[in-house]
Coordinates of C-alpha atoms in Angstrom, one line a residue:
X1 CA 135.2 -80.1 68.9
X2 CA 137.7 -79.7 65.6
X3 CA 139.9 -76.5 66.4
X4 CA 140.1 -74.4 63.1
X5 CA 142.4 -72.1 61.5
X6 CA 139.9 -69.2 62.4
X7 CA 140.0 -70.3 65.9
X8 CA 144.0 -70.3 66.0
X9 CA 144.0 -66.8 64.4
X10 CA 141.4 -65.5 67.1
X11 CA 143.9 -66.8 69.6
X12 CA 147.0 -65.5 68.3
X13 CA 145.3 -62.0 67.5
X14 CA 146.3 -62.6 63.5
X15 CA 144.2 -62.7 60.3
X16 CA 143.6 -66.1 58.9
X17 CA 145.6 -65.8 55.8
X18 CA 148.8 -65.2 58.6
X19 CA 148.0 -68.3 59.8
X20 CA 148.0 -69.9 56.4
X21 CA 151.1 -68.7 55.6
X22 CA 152.6 -69.6 58.8
X23 CA 151.6 -73.3 58.1
X24 CA 153.7 -73.0 54.9
X25 CA 156.6 -71.2 56.6
X26 CA 156.3 -68.2 54.3
X27 CA 159.1 -65.8 54.5
X28 CA 156.7 -62.9 54.3
X29 CA 155.7 -63.6 57.7
X30 CA 158.0 -62.4 60.4
X31 CA 159.6 -65.1 62.9
X32 CA 157.9 -63.2 65.9
X33 CA 154.5 -63.6 64.2
X34 CA 155.4 -67.4 63.5
X35 CA 156.2 -68.1 66.7
X36 CA 153.1 -66.5 68.4
X37 CA 150.8 -68.5 65.7
X38 CA 152.5 -71.8 66.6
X39 CA 152.4 -71.0 70.1
X40 CA 148.4 -70.7 69.6
X41 CA 148.4 -73.9 67.6
X42 CA 150.1 -75.7 70.6
X43 CA 147.9 -74.2 73.2
X44 CA 144.4 -75.0 71.1
X45 CA 145.8 -78.5 70.0
X46 CA 145.4 -77.6 66.3
X47 CA 146.7 -80.1 63.9
X48 CA 147.1 -79.0 60.1
X49 CA 145.1 -81.1 57.6
X50 CA 147.6 -81.2 54.9
X51 CA 145.6 -83.2 52.5
X52 CA 142.8 -81.0 52.7
X53 CA 144.7 -77.8 52.4
X54 CA 146.4 -79.3 49.1
X55 CA 143.1 -80.1 47.8
X56 CA 141.8 -76.9 48.2
X57 CA 145.1 -75.2 47.2
X58 CA 145.4 -77.6 44.2
X59 CA 148.7 -78.3 45.6
X60 CA 150.7 -81.8 45.8
X61 CA 153.4 -80.3 48.0
X62 CA 155.6 -82.2 45.9
X63 CA 158.8 -81.1 43.8
X64 CA 160.1 -82.9 40.5
X65 CA 163.7 -83.2 40.5
X66 CA 165.1 -83.7 36.9
X67 CA 168.2 -85.6 36.5
X68 CA 170.0 -85.1 33.2
X69 CA 170.2 -87.9 30.6
X70 CA 173.3 -90.6 31.2
X71 CA 176.8 -89.1 29.5
X72 CA 179.2 -90.5 31.8
X73 CA 177.1 -93.4 33.3
X74 CA 173.9 -93.1 35.6
X75 CA 173.5 -89.9 37.0
X76 CA 171.5 -91.3 39.6
X77 CA 174.7 -93.0 40.5
X78 CA 176.4 -90.1 40.5
X79 CA 177.8 -88.7 44.0
X80 CA 177.2 -85.3 42.8
X81 CA 173.8 -85.6 42.1
X82 CA 173.3 -87.9 45.1
X83 CA 174.4 -85.1 47.2
X84 CA 172.1 -82.8 45.5
X85 CA 169.3 -84.9 45.7
X86 CA 169.8 -85.5 49.4
X87 CA 169.9 -81.9 50.4
X88 CA 166.8 -80.9 48.6
X89 CA 165.1 -83.8 50.3
X90 CA 166.4 -82.1 53.9
X91 CA 165.0 -78.6 52.7
X92 CA 161.8 -80.4 51.5
X93 CA 161.2 -82.5 54.7
X94 CA 161.5 -79.1 56.5
X95 CA 159.1 -77.0 54.5
X96 CA 156.7 -80.5 54.4
X97 CA 157.4 -81.1 50.5
X98 CA 158.3 -84.1 49.0
X99 CA 160.7 -84.9 46.1
X100 CA 159.8 -87.0 42.8
X101 CA 162.8 -88.0 40.7
X102 CA 162.4 -87.8 36.7
X103 CA 164.8 -89.6 34.9
X104 CA 165.3 -91.0 31.3
X105 CA 167.8 -92.9 29.3
X106 CA 166.9 -90.5 26.3
X107 CA 165.9 -86.8 25.9
X108 CA 162.7 -88.4 24.8
X109 CA 162.2 -90.7 27.7
X110 CA 163.0 -87.6 30.1
X111 CA 160.7 -85.2 28.3
X112 CA 157.9 -87.9 28.6
X113 CA 158.5 -88.3 32.0
X114 CA 158.6 -84.7 32.9
X115 CA 155.5 -84.0 30.9
X116 CA 153.4 -87.0 32.5
X117 CA 154.3 -85.6 36.0
X118 CA 153.1 -82.4 35.0
X119 CA 149.7 -83.6 33.1
X120 CA 148.9 -86.0 36.2
X121 CA 149.4 -83.1 38.7
X122 CA 151.9 -85.3 40.5
X123 CA 154.1 -82.4 41.2
X124 CA 153.7 -78.5 41.8
X125 CA 157.0 -77.5 40.3
X126 CA 160.7 -78.8 39.3
X127 CA 164.3 -78.2 39.9
X128 CA 166.7 -79.1 36.8
X129 CA 169.8 -80.2 38.0
X130 CA 171.8 -79.6 34.7
X131 CA 171.8 -76.9 32.0
X132 CA 172.7 -77.6 28.5
X133 CA 172.2 -75.7 25.3
X134 CA 168.8 -75.9 23.1
X135 CA 167.5 -78.3 25.9
X136 CA 164.0 -79.5 24.9
X137 CA 163.3 -80.3 28.9
X138 CA 163.7 -76.7 29.9
X139 CA 162.0 -75.6 26.6
X140 CA 158.7 -77.4 27.5
X141 CA 158.9 -76.1 31.1
X142 CA 159.3 -72.6 29.9
X143 CA 156.7 -72.3 27.2
X144 CA 154.4 -74.4 29.4
X145 CA 154.8 -71.8 32.2
X146 CA 155.3 -74.5 34.6
X147 CA 157.5 -73.3 37.8
X148 CA 160.8 -74.4 37.8
X149 CA 164.5 -73.6 38.9
X150 CA 167.7 -74.3 37.1
X151 CA 170.7 -75.3 38.6
X152 CA 173.4 -73.8 35.9
X153 CA 173.4 -71.0 34.0
X154 CA 170.4 -70.6 31.2
X155 CA 171.5 -70.3 27.5
X156 CA 168.2 -68.7 27.0
X157 CA 165.4 -66.6 28.6
X158 CA 167.8 -65.9 31.4
X159 CA 165.8 -62.9 32.5
X160 CA 162.8 -65.0 32.8
X161 CA 164.5 -67.8 34.7
X162 CA 165.1 -68.5 38.4
X163 CA 168.5 -70.2 38.5
X164 CA 171.3 -71.2 40.9
X165 CA 174.8 -71.5 39.7
X166 CA 178.7 -70.7 40.4
X167 CA 180.4 -68.4 38.5
X168 CA 181.7 -71.3 36.2
X169 CA 183.7 -69.2 34.0
X170 CA 185.3 -67.9 37.0
X171 CA 185.9 -71.3 38.2
X172 CA 187.7 -72.3 35.1
X173 CA 189.9 -69.2 35.3
X174 CA 190.9 -69.7 38.9
X175 CA 191.6 -73.6 38.5
X176 CA 194.0 -72.4 35.6
X177 CA 195.8 -69.6 37.7
X178 CA 196.2 -72.0 40.4
X179 CA 198.5 -74.1 37.7
X180 CA 200.1 -70.7 36.5
X181 CA 201.0 -69.5 40.3
X182 CA 202.7 -73.0 40.3
X183 CA 204.9 -72.3 37.6
X184 CA 203.0 -74.2 34.9
X185 CA 203.2 -72.6 31.6
X186 CA 202.0 -75.5 29.2
X187 CA 198.4 -76.0 30.1
X188 CA 195.7 -78.2 28.3
X189 CA 191.9 -78.6 29.0
X190 CA 190.0 -81.8 29.1
X191 CA 186.1 -81.4 29.0
X192 CA 182.9 -83.5 29.5
X193 CA 180.6 -82.7 26.5
X194 CA 180.4 -79.3 24.4
X195 CA 176.5 -79.3 25.1
X196 CA 177.1 -78.9 28.7
X197 CA 177.3 -75.0 29.4
X198 CA 179.2 -75.5 32.5
X199 CA 181.7 -77.4 30.5
X200 CA 181.8 -74.2 27.9
X201 CA 181.8 -71.6 30.7
X202 CA 185.1 -73.4 32.3
X203 CA 186.9 -73.3 29.2
X204 CA 186.2 -69.9 28.3
X205 CA 187.9 -69.2 31.7
X206 CA 190.7 -71.5 31.1
X207 CA 191.2 -69.4 28.0
X208 CA 190.9 -66.0 30.0
X209 CA 193.8 -67.1 32.6
X210 CA 195.9 -68.0 29.3
X211 CA 195.5 -65.1 27.4
X212 CA 196.3 -62.9 30.2
X213 CA 199.5 -64.6 31.0
X214 CA 200.3 -64.1 27.4
X215 CA 200.5 -68.0 27.0
X216 CA 199.4 -70.3 24.0
X217 CA 195.5 -71.7 24.4
X218 CA 194.8 -75.2 23.4
X219 CA 191.4 -76.5 22.1
X220 CA 189.2 -78.2 24.2
X221 CA 190.1 -82.1 24.5
X222 CA 187.5 -84.7 24.9
X223 CA 188.2 -88.0 26.8
X224 CA 185.6 -90.6 25.6
X225 CA 186.3 -92.2 22.0
X226 CA 189.4 -93.9 20.7
X227 CA 189.7 -91.0 18.4
X228 CA 189.8 -88.6 21.3
X229 CA 192.7 -90.9 23.1
X230 CA 194.7 -90.6 19.9
X231 CA 194.1 -86.9 19.8
X232 CA 195.0 -86.7 23.5
X233 CA 198.3 -88.8 22.9
X234 CA 199.0 -86.3 20.1
X235 CA 198.5 -83.6 22.3
X236 CA 201.0 -85.0 24.9
X237 CA 203.7 -85.9 22.4
X238 CA 203.6 -82.5 20.5
X239 CA 203.2 -79.9 23.5
X240 CA 204.6 -81.6 26.6
X241 CA 202.0 -80.1 28.9
X242 CA 202.9 -79.9 32.6
X243 CA 199.6 -79.1 33.6
X244 CA 195.9 -80.1 32.7
X245 CA 192.4 -78.4 33.8
X246 CA 189.9 -81.5 34.0
X247 CA 186.2 -80.6 33.9
X248 CA 185.3 -83.0 36.7
X249 CA 186.7 -85.3 39.2
X250 CA 185.5 -88.7 38.0
X251 CA 187.0 -87.6 34.5
X252 CA 190.4 -86.6 36.3
X253 CA 190.5 -90.1 37.6
X254 CA 190.1 -91.5 34.1
X255 CA 192.5 -89.0 32.8
X256 CA 195.0 -90.0 35.6
X257 CA 194.7 -93.6 35.2
X258 CA 195.6 -93.2 31.2
X259 CA 198.5 -91.2 32.1
X260 CA 199.7 -93.8 34.2
X261 CA 199.3 -96.3 31.6
X262 CA 201.6 -94.1 29.5
X263 CA 203.8 -94.3 32.0
X264 CA 203.3 -90.5 33.3
X265 CA 203.5 -89.8 36.8
X266 CA 201.0 -87.3 38.4
X267 CA 201.8 -84.7 39.6
X268 CA 205.4 -85.6 38.8
X269 CA 205.2 -85.5 35.0
X270 CA 201.7 -83.8 34.5
X271 CA 199.9 -82.2 37.2
X272 CA 195.9 -82.1 37.8
X273 CA 193.2 -79.7 38.7
X274 CA 189.8 -80.3 38.5
X275 CA 186.0 -79.5 39.6
X276 CA 183.3 -80.6 42.4
X277 CA 185.4 -81.7 45.3
X278 CA 183.2 -85.1 45.1
X279 CA 184.0 -88.3 46.7
X280 CA 186.0 -89.3 43.9
X281 CA 188.7 -86.4 44.8
X282 CA 190.0 -88.5 47.6
X283 CA 189.3 -92.2 46.6
X284 CA 193.0 -92.8 45.8
X285 CA 196.5 -91.3 46.3
X286 CA 197.6 -88.7 44.8
X287 CA 194.1 -86.9 46.1
X288 CA 192.8 -84.5 43.6
X289 CA 193.3 -80.7 44.0
X290 CA 190.0 -79.4 42.9
X291 CA 187.6 -76.5 42.7
X292 CA 184.9 -76.9 45.6
X293 CA 181.6 -75.8 43.9
X294 CA 179.8 -76.3 47.3
X295 CA 177.1 -78.4 45.8
X296 CA 175.1 -78.9 49.1
X297 CA 174.6 -74.8 49.0
X298 CA 173.7 -75.0 45.1
X299 CA 171.0 -77.9 46.0
X300 CA 169.7 -76.1 49.0
X301 CA 169.3 -73.0 47.7
X302 CA 167.5 -74.5 44.8
X303 CA 165.2 -76.0 46.6
X304 CA 164.5 -72.9 48.9
X305 CA 163.9 -71.0 45.6
X306 CA 161.4 -72.9 43.8
X307 CA 159.5 -73.3 47.4
X308 CA 159.5 -69.7 47.7
X309 CA 158.2 -69.1 44.2
X310 CA 155.4 -71.6 44.5
X311 CA 154.2 -70.0 47.8
X312 CA 154.6 -66.4 46.5
X313 CA 154.0 -66.7 42.6
X314 CA 154.6 -63.1 42.3
X315 CA 158.2 -63.2 43.2
X316 CA 160.7 -61.5 40.6
X317 CA 163.0 -63.8 38.6
X318 CA 166.5 -63.9 40.0
X319 CA 169.5 -65.7 40.1
X320 CA 171.9 -66.8 43.3
X321 CA 175.5 -67.2 42.5
X322 CA 177.3 -69.7 45.1
X323 CA 181.2 -68.8 45.7
X324 CA 183.6 -71.7 45.2
X325 CA 187.1 -72.5 46.5
X326 CA 190.5 -74.2 45.2
X327 CA 190.8 -77.2 47.5
X328 CA 194.7 -78.4 47.6
X329 CA 195.8 -81.5 47.8
X330 CA 198.2 -83.9 46.1
X331 CA 198.0 -83.5 42.3
X332 CA 199.4 -80.1 41.3
X333 CA 203.3 -79.9 41.3
X334 CA 205.4 -76.8 41.9
X335 CA 207.6 -76.5 39.0
X336 CA 210.6 -75.1 40.9
X337 CA 210.6 -78.6 42.9
X338 CA 212.4 -81.7 41.8
X339 CA 210.2 -84.5 40.7

């Protein structure tokens, strides 16, 4: 005879809805009750039919993970995103969900991928791994009332968005203060792309720290085109900075290589501090001093939040702020030390 949810509920002395929520690992059910229900399942030999449940609930038990359009190489090969995808996968496996990646070489390709995943009912909701200003992907999700969680700070709809982030303005300020505490007073900032809100906020934090110290704030520098390199060289020649805040570990390695080509040593001539504490930080000496934004925790919280929202759609929109810390290594020189 097939054991049903009703049989389990009767054995455990709970409602059938409690058994259903236990199967979903709902946070609304206490651990004590979950243990009792699972014990009843084991005693009766109950095996959940997830396919039937998903069909009845119109659920795929699949989360779409949206990667950004490539700005610095293939994002699917970026250790930052790979680490996040892996951690999201761990959480989804524990909760009996699967993940499906949405990628595209252009914004149009990416939007088409996301739209098809939604229209064909291949996913229940999405995790957006980036935040950009005027992003058509997020606009599509928001206007379509499609469940999603944003990793990053929203530029619009903030009170209507579930999101996970660091305090990126504070990370930028703390990185700059690290250089200030080590005696640097001429400090520049090298960013990624103006459309990325994380970059904009980190630059604002850089500016905050220098204004509080009554020091000159320089315009944000880029590091992509030949004109950018010429502008950077002019900045180095005219302002003679002793420290640079660089928006990303990978970018910091490019900056370090360029400085070496110009016969400028790191950290003896110019100190660097960057962000993410990725695998790039310790690829080669000198190892990067960097701000650890706890990527795994960002991804873990994002996965938990979207699954909770899918199971309990009446959940109030909320944000989660993950802390950060400076990891000291070898690329920041104390200015009272000899080169």
